[in-house]
mmCIF file of C-alpha atoms and ligand atoms in Angstrom:
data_model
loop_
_atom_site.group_PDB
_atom_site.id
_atom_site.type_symbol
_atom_site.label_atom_id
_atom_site.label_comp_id
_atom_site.label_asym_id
_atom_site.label_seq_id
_atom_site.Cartn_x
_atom_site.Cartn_y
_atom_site.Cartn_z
ATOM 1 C CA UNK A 1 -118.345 57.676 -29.069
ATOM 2 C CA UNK A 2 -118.075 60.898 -31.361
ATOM 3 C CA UNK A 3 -118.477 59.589 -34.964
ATOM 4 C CA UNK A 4 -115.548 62.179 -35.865
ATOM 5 C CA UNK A 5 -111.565 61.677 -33.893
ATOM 6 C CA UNK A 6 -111.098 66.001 -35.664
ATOM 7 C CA UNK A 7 -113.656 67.928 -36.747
ATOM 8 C CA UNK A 8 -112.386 71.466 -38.052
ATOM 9 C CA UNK A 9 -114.951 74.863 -38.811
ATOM 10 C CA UNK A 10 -114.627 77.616 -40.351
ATOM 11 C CA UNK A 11 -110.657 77.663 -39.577
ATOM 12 C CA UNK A 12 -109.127 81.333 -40.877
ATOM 13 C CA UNK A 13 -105.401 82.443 -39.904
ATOM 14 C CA UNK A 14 -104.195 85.486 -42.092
ATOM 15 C CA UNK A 15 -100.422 86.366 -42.979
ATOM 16 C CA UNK A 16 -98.842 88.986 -44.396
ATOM 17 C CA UNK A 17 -98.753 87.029 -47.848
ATOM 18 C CA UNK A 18 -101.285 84.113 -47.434
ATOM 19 C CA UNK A 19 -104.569 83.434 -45.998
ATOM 20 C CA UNK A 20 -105.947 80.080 -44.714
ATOM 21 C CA UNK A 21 -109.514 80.849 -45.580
ATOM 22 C CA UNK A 22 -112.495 79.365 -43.840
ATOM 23 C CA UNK A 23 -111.549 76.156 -43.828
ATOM 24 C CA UNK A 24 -113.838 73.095 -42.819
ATOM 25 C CA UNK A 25 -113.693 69.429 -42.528
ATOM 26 C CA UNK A 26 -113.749 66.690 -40.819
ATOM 27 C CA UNK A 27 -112.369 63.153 -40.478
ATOM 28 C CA UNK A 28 -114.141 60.525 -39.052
ATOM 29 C CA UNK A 29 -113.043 57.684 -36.732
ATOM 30 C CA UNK A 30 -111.185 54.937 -38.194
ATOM 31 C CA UNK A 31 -109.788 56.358 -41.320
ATOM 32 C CA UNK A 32 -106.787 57.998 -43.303
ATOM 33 C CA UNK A 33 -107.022 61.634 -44.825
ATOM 34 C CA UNK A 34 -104.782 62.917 -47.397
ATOM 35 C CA UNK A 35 -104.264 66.446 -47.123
ATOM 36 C CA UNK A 36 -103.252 67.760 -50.371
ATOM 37 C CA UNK A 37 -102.128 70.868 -52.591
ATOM 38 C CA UNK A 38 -99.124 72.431 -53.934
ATOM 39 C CA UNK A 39 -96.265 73.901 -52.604
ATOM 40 C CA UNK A 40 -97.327 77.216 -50.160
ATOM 41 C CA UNK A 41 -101.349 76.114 -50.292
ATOM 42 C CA UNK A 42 -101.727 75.848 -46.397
ATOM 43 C CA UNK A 43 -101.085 72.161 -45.362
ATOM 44 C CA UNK A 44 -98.483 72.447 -42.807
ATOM 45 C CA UNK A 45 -100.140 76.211 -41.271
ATOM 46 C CA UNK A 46 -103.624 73.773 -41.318
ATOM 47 C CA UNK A 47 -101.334 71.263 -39.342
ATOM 48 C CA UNK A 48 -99.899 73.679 -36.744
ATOM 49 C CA UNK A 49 -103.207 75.195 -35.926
ATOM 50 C CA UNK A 50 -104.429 72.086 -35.236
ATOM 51 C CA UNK A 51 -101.377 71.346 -33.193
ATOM 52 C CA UNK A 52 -101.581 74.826 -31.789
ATOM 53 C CA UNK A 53 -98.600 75.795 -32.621
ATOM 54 C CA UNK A 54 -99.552 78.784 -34.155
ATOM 55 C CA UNK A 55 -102.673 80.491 -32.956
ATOM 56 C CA UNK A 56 -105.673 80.654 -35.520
ATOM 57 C CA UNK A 57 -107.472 84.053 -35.964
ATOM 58 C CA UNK A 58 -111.520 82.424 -36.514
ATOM 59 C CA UNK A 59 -112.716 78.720 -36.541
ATOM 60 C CA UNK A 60 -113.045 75.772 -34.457
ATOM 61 C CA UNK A 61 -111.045 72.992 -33.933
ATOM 62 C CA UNK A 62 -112.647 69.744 -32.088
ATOM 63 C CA UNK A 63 -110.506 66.483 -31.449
ATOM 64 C CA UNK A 64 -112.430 63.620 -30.115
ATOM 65 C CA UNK A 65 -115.451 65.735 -29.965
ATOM 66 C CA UNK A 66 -114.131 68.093 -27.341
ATOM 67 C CA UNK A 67 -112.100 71.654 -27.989
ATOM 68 C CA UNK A 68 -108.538 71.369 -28.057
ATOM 69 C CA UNK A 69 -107.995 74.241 -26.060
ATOM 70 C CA UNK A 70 -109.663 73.815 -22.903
ATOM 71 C CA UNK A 71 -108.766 70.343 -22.990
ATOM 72 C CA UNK A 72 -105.357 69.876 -23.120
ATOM 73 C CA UNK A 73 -104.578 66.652 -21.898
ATOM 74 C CA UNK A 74 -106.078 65.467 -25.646
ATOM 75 C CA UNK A 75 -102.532 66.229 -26.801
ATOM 76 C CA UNK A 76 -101.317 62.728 -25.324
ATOM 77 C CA UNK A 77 -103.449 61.170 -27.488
ATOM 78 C CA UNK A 78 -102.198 63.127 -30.627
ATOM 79 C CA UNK A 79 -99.216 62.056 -32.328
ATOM 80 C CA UNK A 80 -97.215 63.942 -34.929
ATOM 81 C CA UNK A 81 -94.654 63.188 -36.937
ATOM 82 C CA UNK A 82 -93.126 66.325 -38.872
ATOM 83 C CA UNK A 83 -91.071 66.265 -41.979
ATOM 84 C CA UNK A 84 -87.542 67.410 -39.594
ATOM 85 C CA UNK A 85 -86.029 65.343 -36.423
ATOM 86 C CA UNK A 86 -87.012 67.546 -33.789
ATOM 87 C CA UNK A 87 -84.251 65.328 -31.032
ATOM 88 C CA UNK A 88 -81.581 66.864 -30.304
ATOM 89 C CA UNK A 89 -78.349 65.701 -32.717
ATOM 90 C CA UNK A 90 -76.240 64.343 -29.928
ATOM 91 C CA UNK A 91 -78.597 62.304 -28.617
ATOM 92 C CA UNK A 92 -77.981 58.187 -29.056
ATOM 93 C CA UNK A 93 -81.429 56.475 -30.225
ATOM 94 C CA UNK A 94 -81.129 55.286 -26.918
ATOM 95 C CA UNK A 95 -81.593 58.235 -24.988
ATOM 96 C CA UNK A 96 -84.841 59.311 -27.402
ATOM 97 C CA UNK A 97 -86.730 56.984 -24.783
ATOM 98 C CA UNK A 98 -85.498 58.647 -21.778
ATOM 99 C CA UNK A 99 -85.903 61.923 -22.882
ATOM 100 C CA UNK A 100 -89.334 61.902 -24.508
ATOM 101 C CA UNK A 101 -91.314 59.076 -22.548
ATOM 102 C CA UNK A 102 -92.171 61.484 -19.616
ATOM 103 C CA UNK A 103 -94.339 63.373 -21.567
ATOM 104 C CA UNK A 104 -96.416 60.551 -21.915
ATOM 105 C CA UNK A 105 -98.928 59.084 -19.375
ATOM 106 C CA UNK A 106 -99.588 56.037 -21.962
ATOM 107 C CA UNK A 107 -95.660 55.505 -22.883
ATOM 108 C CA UNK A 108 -95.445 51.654 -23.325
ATOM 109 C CA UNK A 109 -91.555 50.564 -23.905
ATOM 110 C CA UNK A 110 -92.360 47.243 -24.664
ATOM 111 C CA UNK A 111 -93.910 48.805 -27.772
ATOM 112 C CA UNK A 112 -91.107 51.577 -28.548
ATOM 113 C CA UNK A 113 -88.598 49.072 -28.386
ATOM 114 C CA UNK A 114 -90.573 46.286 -30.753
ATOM 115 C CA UNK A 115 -90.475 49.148 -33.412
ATOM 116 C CA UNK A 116 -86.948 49.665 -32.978
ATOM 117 C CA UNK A 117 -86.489 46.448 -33.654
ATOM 118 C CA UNK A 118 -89.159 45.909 -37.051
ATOM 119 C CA UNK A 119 -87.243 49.207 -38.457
ATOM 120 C CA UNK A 120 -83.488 47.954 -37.589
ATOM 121 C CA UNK A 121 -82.240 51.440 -35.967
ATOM 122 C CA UNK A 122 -79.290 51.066 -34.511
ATOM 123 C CA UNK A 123 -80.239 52.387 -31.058
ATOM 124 C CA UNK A 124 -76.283 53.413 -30.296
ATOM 125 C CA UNK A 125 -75.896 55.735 -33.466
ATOM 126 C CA UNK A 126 -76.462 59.306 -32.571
ATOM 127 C CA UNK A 127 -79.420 61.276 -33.708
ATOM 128 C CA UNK A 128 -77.529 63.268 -36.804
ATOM 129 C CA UNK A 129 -75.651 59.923 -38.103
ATOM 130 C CA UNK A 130 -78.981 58.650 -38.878
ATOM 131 C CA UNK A 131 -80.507 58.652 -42.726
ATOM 132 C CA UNK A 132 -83.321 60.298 -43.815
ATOM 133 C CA UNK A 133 -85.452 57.672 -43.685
ATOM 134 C CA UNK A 134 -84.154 56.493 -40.085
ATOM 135 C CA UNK A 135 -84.897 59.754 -39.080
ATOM 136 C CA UNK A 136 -88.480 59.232 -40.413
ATOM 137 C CA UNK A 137 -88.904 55.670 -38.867
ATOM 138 C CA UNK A 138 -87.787 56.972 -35.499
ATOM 139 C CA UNK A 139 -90.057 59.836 -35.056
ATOM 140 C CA UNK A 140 -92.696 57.226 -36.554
ATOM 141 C CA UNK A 141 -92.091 54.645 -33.340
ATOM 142 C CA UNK A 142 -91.957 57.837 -31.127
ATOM 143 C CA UNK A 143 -95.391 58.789 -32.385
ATOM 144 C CA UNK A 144 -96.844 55.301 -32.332
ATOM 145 C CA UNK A 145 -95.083 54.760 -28.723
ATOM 146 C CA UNK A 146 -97.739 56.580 -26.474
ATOM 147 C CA UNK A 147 -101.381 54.842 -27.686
ATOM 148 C CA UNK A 148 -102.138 58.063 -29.797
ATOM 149 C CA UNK A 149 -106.079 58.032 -31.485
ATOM 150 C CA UNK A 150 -105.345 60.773 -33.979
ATOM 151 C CA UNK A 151 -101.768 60.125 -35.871
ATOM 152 C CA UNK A 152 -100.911 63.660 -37.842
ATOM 153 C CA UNK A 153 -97.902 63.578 -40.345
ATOM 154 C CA UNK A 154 -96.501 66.562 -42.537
ATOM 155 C CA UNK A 155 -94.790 64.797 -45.493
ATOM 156 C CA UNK A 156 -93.652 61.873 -44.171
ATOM 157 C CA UNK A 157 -92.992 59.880 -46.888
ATOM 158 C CA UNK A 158 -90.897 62.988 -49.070
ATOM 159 C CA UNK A 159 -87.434 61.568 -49.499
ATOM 160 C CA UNK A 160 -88.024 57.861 -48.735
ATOM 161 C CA UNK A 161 -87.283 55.539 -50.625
ATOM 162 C CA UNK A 162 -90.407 53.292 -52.751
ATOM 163 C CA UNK A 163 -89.640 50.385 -49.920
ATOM 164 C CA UNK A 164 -89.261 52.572 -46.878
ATOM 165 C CA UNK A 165 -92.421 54.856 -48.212
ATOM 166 C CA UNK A 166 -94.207 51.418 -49.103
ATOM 167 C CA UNK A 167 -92.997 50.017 -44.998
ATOM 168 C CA UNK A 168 -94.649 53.298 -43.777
ATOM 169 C CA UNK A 169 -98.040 53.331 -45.497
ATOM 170 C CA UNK A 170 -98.400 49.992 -44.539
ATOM 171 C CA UNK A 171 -97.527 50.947 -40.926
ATOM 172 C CA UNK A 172 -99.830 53.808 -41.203
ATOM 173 C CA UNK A 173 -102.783 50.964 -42.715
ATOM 174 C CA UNK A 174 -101.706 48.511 -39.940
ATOM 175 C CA UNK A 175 -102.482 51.623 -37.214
ATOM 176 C CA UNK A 176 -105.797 51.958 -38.355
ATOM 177 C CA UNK A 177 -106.797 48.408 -38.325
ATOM 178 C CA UNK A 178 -109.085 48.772 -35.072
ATOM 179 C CA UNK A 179 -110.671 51.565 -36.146
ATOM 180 C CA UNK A 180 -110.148 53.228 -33.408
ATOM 181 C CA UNK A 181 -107.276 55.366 -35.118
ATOM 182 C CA UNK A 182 -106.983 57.920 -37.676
ATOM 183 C CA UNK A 183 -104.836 59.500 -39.675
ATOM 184 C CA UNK A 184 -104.129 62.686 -41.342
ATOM 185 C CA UNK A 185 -101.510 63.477 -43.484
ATOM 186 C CA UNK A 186 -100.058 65.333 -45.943
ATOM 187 C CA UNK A 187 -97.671 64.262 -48.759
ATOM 188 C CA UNK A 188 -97.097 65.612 -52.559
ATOM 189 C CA UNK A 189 -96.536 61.632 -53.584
ATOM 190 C CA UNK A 190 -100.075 60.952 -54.756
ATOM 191 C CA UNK A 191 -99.190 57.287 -54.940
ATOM 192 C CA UNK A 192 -99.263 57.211 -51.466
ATOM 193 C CA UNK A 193 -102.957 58.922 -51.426
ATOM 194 C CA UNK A 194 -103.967 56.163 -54.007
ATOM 195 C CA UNK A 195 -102.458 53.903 -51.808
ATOM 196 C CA UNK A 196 -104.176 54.532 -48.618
ATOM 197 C CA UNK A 197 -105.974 57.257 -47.999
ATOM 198 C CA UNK A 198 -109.824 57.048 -47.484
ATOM 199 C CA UNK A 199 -110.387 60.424 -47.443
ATOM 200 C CA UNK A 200 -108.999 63.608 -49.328
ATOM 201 C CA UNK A 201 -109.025 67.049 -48.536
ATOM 202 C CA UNK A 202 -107.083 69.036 -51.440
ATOM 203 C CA UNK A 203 -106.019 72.502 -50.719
ATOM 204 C CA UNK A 204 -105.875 75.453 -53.251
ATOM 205 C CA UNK A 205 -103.742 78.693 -51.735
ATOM 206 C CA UNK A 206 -105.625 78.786 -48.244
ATOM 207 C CA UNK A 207 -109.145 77.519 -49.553
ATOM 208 C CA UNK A 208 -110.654 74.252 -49.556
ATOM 209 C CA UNK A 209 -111.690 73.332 -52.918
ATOM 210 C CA UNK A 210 -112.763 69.524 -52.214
ATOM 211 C CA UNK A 211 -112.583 67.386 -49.176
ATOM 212 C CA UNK A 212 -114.448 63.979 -48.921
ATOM 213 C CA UNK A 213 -114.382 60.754 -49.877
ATOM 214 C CA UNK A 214 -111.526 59.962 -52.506
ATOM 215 C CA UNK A 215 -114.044 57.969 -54.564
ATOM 216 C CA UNK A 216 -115.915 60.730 -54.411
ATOM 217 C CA UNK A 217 -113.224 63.150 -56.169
ATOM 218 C CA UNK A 218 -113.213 60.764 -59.229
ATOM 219 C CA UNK A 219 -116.845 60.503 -59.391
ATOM 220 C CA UNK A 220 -117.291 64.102 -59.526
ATOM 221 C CA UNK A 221 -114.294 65.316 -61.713
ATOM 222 C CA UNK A 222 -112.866 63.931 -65.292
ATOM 223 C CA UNK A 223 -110.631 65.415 -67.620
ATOM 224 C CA UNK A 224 -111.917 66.284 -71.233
ATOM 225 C CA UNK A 225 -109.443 66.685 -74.372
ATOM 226 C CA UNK A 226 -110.265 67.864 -77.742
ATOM 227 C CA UNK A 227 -108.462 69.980 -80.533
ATOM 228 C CA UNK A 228 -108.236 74.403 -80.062
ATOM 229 C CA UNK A 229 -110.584 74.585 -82.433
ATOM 230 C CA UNK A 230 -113.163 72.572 -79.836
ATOM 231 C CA UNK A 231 -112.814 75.354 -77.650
ATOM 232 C CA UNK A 232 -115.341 78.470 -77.573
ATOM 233 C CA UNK A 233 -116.636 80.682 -75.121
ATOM 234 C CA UNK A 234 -120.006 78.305 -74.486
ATOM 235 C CA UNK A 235 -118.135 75.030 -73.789
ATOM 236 C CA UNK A 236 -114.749 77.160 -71.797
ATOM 237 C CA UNK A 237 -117.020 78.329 -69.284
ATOM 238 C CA UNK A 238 -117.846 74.573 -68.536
ATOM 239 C CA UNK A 239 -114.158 73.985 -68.145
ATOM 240 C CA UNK A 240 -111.615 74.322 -65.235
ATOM 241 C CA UNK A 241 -107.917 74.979 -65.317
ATOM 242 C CA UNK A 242 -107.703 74.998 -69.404
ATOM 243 C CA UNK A 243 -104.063 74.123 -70.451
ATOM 244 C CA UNK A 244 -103.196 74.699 -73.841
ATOM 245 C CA UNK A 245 -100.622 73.186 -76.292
ATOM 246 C CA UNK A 246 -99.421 72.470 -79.875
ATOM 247 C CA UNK A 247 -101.666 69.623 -79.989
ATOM 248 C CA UNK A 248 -104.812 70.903 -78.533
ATOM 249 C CA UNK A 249 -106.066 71.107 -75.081
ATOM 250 C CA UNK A 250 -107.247 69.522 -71.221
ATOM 251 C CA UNK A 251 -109.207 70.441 -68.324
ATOM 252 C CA UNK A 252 -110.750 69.570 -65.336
ATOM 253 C CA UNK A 253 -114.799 68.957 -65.743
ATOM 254 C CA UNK A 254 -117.327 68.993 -63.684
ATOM 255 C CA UNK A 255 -119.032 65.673 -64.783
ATOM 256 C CA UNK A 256 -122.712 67.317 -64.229
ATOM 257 C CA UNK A 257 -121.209 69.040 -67.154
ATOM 258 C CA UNK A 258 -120.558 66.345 -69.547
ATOM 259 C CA UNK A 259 -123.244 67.482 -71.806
ATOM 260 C CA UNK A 260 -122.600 70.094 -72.851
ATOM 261 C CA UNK A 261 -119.074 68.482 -74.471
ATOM 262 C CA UNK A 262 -119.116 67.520 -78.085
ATOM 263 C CA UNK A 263 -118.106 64.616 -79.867
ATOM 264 C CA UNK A 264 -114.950 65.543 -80.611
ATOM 265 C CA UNK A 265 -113.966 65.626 -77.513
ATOM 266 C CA UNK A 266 -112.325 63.217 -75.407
ATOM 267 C CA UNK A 267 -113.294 62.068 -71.674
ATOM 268 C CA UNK A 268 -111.248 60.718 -69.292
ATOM 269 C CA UNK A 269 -110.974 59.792 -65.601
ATOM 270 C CA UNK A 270 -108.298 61.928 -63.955
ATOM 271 C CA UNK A 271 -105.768 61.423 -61.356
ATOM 272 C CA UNK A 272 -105.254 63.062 -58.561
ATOM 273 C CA UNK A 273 -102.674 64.605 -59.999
ATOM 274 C CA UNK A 274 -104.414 65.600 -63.185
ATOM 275 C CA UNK A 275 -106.667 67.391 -60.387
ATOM 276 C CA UNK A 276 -104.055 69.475 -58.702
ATOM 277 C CA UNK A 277 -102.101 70.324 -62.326
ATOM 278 C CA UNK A 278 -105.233 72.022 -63.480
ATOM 279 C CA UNK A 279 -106.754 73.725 -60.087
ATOM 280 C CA UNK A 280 -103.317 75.250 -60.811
ATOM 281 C CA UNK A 281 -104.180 76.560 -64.369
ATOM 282 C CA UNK A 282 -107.548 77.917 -62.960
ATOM 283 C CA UNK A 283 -106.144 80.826 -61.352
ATOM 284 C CA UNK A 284 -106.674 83.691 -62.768
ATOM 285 C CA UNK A 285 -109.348 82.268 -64.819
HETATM 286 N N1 ATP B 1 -95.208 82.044 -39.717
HETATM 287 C C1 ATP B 1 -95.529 82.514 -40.929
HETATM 288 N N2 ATP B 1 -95.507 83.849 -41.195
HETATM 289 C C2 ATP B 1 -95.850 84.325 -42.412
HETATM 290 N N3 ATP B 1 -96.229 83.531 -43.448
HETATM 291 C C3 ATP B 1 -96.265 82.211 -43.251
HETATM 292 C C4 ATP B 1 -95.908 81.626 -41.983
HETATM 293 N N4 ATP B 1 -96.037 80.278 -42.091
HETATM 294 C C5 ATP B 1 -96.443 80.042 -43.357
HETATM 295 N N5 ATP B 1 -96.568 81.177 -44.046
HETATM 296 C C6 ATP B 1 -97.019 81.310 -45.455
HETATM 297 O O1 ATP B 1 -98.230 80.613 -45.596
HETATM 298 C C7 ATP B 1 -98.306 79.985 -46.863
HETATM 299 C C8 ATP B 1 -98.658 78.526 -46.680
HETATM 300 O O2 ATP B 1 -97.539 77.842 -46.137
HETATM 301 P P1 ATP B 1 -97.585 76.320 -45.707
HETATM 302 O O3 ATP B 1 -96.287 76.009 -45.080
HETATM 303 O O4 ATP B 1 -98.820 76.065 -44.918
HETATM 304 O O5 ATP B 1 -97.738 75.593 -47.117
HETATM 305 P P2 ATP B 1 -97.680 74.029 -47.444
HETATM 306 O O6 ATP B 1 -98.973 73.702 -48.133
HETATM 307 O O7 ATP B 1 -97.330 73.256 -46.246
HETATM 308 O O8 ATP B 1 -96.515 73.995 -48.553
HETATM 309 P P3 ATP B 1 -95.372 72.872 -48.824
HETATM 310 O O9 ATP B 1 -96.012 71.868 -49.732
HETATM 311 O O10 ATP B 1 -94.320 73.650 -49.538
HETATM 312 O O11 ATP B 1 -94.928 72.317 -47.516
HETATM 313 C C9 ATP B 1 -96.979 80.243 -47.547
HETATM 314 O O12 ATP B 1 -97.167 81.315 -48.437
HETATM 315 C C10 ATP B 1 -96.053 80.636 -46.404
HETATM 316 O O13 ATP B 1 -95.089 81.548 -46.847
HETATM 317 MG MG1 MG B 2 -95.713 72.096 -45.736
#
């Protein structure tokens, strides 16, 4: 069995305003993979490609081991749940079944209908009476309906509530169990990423600046805090993503790096989002 359920090289699509630049990773079998970065850095285009809904320009995408493209019955075991209902408003949770289970060699009612159940939808309330985080939980048992391998979600905890977002991960935890399954998703709630993810890939505008093992992030980055008058040109070119204020100053190190830091200084372990706040202080730099 291939070690890794998406495997992704050298991935490049180019906008008018934005490139997704030579992007790699992979994520092996069995796992969950944050995909991270702020607002506009290239999750959801990174998502789509995969998904082929847009068409990259270089790169290689590999799901189970095998090219998406000239395999295209690996779609049915790809699931994806996007941050928007994409059923249509009149339809009753009812007719979600009838209308989507045909796409889907591996449909299993029995468990579509168990999830229906576990999440309380109300399967005669039409599509657009449904809250947010119905929504989410439908699309969720849709996705985990068909005996998908690879489970791919663009933000699905955003606007959930800390139970339903807490019900989800643990969904999402519960899917990987057999490790069989992975998941990738992205989300700007790094609680969630603490949470559950295994791996991390963080995106800054369209370029990968780590992917790996999340224990790996904190081993390799802290956060060091001193006084202005700590900084000079030999220990700022140490430093990443300096942010200034009336009371001195942070930034992301490079803990290979620690020793060149003084005394005065302060180190500490940094958070995820500790990590994105100063890759976005570094451009420019
Ligand atoms: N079809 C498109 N045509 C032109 N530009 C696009 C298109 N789709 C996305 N972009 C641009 O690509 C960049 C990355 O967008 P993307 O949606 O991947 O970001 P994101 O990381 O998902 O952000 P968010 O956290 O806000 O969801 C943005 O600058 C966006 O304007
Ligand atoms: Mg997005």
């Amino acid at each position: 069995m291939n070690q890794n359920i998406l495997e992704i090289k050298n991935l490049t699509k180019e906008f008018d305003n934005f490139k997704l630049d030579n992007v790699s990773f992979h994520l092996p079998t069995g796992y969950i993979m944050g995909l991270v970065g702020k607002n506009g850095a290239g999750k959801t285009t990174t998502i789509k490609l995969i998904l082929e809904l847009l068409e990259k320009d270089q790169g290689v995408i590999q799901v189970f081991g095998q090219n998406i493209i000239q395999h295209y019955d690996l779609k049915q075991d790809i699931a994806v749940v996007f941050d928007e209902v994409f059923f249509v408003e009149d339809w009753k949770i009812s007719d979600v079944e009838a209308a989507i289970s045909p796409f889907y060699i591996n449909w299993d009612t029995h468990i579509f209908q168990n999830y229906l159940k576990q999440f309380h939808l109300p399967t005669q309330q039409k599509i657009k009476a449904l809250s947010r985080g119905m929504k989410m939980k439908l699309m969720l048992a849709v996705a985990l309906s068909h005996k998908a391998r690879l489970l791919i979600l663009d933000e699905p905890t955003s606007g959930l509530d800390p139970v339903a977002r807490d019900e989800l991960l643990d969904i999402l935890l519960h899917y990987i169990e057999d490790e069989q399954n992975s998941v990738l998703f992205s989300t700007h709630i790094t609680s969630d990423l603490d949470k559950i993810a295994d791996f991390l890939t963080i995106l800054d505008n369209g370029n990968i600046f780590f992917t790996g093992y999340k224990d790996e992030l904190f081993e390799k980055y802290c956060i060091v805090k001193g006084g202005i008058d700590n900084l000079n040109q030999d220990i700022e070119k140490y430093l990443m993503g300096i942010q200034k204020n009336s009371t001195g100053f942070s930034a992301l190190l490079d803990v290979k790096n620690m020793k060149y830091m003084n005394g005065h200084m302060v180190i500490e372990e940094a958070t995820i989002d500790d990590i994105l706040i100063h890759i976005n202080h570094m451009e420019g730099e």
